[in-house]
Coordinates of C-alpha atoms in Angstrom, one line a residue:
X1 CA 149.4 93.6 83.6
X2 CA 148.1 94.3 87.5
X3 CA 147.2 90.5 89.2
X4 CA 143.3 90.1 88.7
X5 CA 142.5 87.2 91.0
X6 CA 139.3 85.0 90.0
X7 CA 138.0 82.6 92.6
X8 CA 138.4 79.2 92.0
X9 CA 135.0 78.4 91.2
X10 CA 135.4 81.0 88.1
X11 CA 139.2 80.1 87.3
X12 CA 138.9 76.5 87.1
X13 CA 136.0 76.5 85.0
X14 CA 136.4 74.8 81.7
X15 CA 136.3 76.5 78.3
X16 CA 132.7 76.3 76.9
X17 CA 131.5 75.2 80.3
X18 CA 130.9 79.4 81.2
X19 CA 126.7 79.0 80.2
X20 CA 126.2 76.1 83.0
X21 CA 125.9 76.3 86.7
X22 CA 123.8 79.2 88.8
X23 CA 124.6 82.7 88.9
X24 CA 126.8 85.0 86.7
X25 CA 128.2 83.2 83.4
X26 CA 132.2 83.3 83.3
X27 CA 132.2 86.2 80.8
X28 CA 130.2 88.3 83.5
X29 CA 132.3 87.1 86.3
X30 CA 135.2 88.3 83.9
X31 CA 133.9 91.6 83.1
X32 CA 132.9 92.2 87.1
X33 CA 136.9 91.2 87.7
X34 CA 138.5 93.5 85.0
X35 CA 135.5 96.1 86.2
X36 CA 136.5 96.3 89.1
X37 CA 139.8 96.3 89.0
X38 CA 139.7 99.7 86.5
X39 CA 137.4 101.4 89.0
X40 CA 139.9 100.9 91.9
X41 CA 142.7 101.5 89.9
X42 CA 144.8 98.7 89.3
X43 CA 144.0 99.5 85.4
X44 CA 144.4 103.0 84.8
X45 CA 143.4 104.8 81.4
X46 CA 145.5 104.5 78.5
X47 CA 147.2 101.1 80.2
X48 CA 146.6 97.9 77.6
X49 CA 145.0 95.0 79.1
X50 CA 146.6 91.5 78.2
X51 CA 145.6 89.4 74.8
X52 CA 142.6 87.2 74.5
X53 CA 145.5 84.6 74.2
X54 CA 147.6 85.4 76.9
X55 CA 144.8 86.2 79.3
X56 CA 142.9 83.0 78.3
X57 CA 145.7 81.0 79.4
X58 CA 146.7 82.5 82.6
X59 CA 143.4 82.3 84.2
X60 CA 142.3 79.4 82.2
X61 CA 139.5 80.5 80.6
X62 CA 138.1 80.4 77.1
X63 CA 139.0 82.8 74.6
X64 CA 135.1 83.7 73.2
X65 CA 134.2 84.5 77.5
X66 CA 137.2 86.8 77.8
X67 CA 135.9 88.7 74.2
X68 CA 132.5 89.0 75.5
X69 CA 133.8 89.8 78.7
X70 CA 135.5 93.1 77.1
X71 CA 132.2 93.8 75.0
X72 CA 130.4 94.4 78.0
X73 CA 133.1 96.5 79.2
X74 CA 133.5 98.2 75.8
X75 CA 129.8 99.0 76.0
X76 CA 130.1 100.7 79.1
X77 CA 133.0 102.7 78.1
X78 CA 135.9 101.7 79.5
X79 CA 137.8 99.9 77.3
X80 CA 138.5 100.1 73.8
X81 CA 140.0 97.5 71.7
X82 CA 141.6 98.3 67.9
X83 CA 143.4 95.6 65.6
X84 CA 147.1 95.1 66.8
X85 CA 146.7 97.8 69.1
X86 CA 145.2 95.7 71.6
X87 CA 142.2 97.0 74.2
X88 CA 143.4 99.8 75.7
X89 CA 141.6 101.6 79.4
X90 CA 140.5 104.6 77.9
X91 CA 139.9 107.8 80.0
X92 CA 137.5 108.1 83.2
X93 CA 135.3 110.6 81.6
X94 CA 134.2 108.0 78.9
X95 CA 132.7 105.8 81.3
X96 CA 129.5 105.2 81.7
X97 CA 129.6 105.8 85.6
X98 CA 125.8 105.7 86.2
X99 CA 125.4 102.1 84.6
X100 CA 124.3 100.3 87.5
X101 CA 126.6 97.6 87.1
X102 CA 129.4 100.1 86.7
X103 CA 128.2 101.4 90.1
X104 CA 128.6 97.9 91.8
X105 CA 132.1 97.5 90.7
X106 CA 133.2 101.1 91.7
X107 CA 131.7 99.8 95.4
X108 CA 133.1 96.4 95.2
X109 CA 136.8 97.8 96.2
X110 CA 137.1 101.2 98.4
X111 CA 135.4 104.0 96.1
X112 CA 136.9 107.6 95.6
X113 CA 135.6 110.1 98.0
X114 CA 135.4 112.2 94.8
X115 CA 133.4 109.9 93.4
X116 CA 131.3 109.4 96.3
X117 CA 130.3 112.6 96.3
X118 CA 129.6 113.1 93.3
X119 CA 127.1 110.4 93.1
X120 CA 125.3 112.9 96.2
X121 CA 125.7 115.7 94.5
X122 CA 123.4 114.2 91.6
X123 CA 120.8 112.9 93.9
X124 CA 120.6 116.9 95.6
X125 CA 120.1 117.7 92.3
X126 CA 117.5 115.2 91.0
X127 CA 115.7 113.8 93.7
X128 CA 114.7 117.1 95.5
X129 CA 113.1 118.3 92.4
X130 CA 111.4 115.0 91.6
X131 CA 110.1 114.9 95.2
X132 CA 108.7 118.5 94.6
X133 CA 107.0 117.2 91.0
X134 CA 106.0 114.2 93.0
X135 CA 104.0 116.3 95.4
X136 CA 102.5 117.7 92.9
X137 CA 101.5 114.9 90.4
X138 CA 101.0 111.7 92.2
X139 CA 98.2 109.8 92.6
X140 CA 97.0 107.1 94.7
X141 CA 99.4 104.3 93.5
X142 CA 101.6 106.4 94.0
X143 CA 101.7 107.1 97.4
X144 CA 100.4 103.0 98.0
X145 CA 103.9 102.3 96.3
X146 CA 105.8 104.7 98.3
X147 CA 103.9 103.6 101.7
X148 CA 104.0 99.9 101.0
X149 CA 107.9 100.2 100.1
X150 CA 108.7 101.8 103.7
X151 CA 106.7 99.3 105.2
X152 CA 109.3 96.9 103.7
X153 CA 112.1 99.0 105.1
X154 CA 110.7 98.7 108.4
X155 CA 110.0 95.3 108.6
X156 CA 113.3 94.1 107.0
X157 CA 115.8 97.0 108.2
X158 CA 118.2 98.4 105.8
X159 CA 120.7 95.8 107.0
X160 CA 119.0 93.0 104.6
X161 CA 119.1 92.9 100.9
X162 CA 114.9 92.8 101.3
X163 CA 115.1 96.2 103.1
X164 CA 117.6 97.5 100.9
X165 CA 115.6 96.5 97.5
X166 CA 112.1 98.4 99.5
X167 CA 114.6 101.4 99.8
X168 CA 115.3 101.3 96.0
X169 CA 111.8 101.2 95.6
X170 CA 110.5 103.7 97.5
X171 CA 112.8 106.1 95.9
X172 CA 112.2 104.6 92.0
X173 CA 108.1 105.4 93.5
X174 CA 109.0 109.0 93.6
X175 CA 110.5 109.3 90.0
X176 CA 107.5 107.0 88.6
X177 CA 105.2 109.5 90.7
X178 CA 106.8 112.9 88.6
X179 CA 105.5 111.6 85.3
X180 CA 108.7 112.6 83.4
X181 CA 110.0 110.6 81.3
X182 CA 113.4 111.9 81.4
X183 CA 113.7 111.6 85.0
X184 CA 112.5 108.1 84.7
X185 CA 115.2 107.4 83.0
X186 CA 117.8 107.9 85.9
X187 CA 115.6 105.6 87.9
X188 CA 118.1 102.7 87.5
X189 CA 121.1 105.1 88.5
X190 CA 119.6 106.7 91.6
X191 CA 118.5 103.2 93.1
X192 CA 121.8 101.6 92.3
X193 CA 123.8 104.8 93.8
X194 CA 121.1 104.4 96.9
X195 CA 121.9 100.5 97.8
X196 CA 125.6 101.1 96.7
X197 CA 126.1 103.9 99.3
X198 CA 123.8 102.7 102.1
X199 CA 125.4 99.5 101.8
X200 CA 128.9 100.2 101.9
X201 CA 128.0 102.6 105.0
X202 CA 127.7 99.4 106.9
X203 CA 130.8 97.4 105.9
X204 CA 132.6 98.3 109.0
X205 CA 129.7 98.8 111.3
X206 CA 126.2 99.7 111.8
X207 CA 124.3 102.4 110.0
X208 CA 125.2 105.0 112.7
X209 CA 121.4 106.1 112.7
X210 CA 118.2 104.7 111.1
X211 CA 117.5 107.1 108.1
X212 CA 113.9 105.6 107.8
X213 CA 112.0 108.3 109.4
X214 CA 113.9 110.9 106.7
X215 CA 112.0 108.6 104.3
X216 CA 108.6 108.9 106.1
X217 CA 109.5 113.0 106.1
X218 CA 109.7 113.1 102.5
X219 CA 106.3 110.2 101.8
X220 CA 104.6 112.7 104.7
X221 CA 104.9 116.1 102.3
X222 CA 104.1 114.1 98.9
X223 CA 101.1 112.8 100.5
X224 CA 100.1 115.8 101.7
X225 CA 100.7 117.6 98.4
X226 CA 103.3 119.6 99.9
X227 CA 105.8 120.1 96.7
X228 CA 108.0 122.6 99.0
X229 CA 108.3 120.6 102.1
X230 CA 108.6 117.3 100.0
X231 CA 111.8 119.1 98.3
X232 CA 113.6 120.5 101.9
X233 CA 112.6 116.8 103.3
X234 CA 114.2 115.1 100.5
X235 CA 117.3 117.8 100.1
X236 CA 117.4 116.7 103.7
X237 CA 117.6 112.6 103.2
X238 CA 120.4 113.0 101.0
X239 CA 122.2 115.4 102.9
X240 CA 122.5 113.6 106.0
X241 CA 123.0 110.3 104.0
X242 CA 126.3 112.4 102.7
X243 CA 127.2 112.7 106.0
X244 CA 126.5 109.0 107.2
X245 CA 128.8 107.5 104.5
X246 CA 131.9 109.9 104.4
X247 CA 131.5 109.0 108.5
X248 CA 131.8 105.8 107.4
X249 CA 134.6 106.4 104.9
X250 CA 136.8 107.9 107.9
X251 CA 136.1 105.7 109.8

């Protein structure tokens, strides 16, 4: 079994001591660990993760926050656990790669350039095509949401999780503004791959331009009611934001 490292905050908690304290609960932090550590690769599919018993004990933890720690990751599709077979990584294409959470741990180590850009081929497919339907459909909250969320962006920069979060909203704005319910439903998946990316563009350095005004491009031709020019600006955005984080990658 590959070394899975918990902090010492996580690894020293007690057993039934995993529902006190702020932030995640152990069986989260769990999951997150084993998460990530499948996305980068230190798990590949078909490789059997340790016991409850034997996992428990290593990293002292109880044995009920390691099983819901693998229910969460059996939900999402990466694990699968049978009677004396154990839980077994099972192969990349049953994982549920647009669960946000999912998202975060594939960013958490170095993500696959693949996988990078696939995550920007979806949003040239999507989000030009909502930002035409947008165009055409929206209405005054609407374009209030999509105008007060790039004021965020430029108050807070996209440097700050506060700038970040108004850039998750402005593009959620634009799928609420389509009126599709279908679309809405990737709402989630597009603002987690949208803070994921932009934020792991700036690990190593600076964003190495401010993509705001391509946001203002795109708000400009939905306002306007320009369905065409709201599609080319927002093919645009994500383009260019292709090109800013596989910079970054080489880099």
């Amino acid at each position: 079994m590959p070394d899975v490292e918990f902090s010492n905050s996580e690894a020293n908690m007690k057993p039934g001591e995993e529902a006190r304290g702020p932030g995640r609960r152990l069986h989260g932090a769990i999951a997150h660990k084993l998460g990530t550590a499948i996305l980068s690769g230190k798990y590949a599919p078909g490789d059997i993760l340790s016991g409850e018993v034997a996992f428990s004990e290593e990293l002292q933890v109880s044995r009920s926050a390691y099983r819901e720690a693998i229910q969460v990751l059996s939900a999402k599709g990466l694990v699968a656990s049978r009677p004396k077979a154990g839980t077994r990584v099972l192969p990349r294409d049953r994982w549920n790669l647009l669960d946000p959470e999912v998202l975060g741990w594939a960013f958490a180590a170095e993500p696959d350039i693949e996988f990078v850009r696939s995550l920007f081929e979806l949003r040239a497919i999507v989000e030009p095509a909502a930002a035409r339907l947008a165009a055409q459909r929206r209405d005054k909250a609407d374009l209030k949401a999509m105008k007060d969320a790039l004021t965020a962006m430029r108050r807070h920069t996209l440097t700050t999780e506060a700038g970040r979060a108004a850039d998750r909203d402005f593009h959620k704005a634009i799928l609420q503004a389509t009126r599709n319910d279908a679309l809405l439903v990737l709402s989630a998946s597009i603002g987690a791959a949208v803070n994921w990316t932009t934020q792991f563009k700036q690990r190593a350095r600076a964003l190495p331009r401010n993509p705001i005004p391509d946001h203002v491009r795109v708000y400009d031709a939905i306002a306007a009611g320009d369905s065409a020019a709201a599609a080319e600006a927002m093919n645009a955005l994500v383009d260019l934001a292709l090109e800013d984080t596989r910079s970054s990658m080489e880099d």
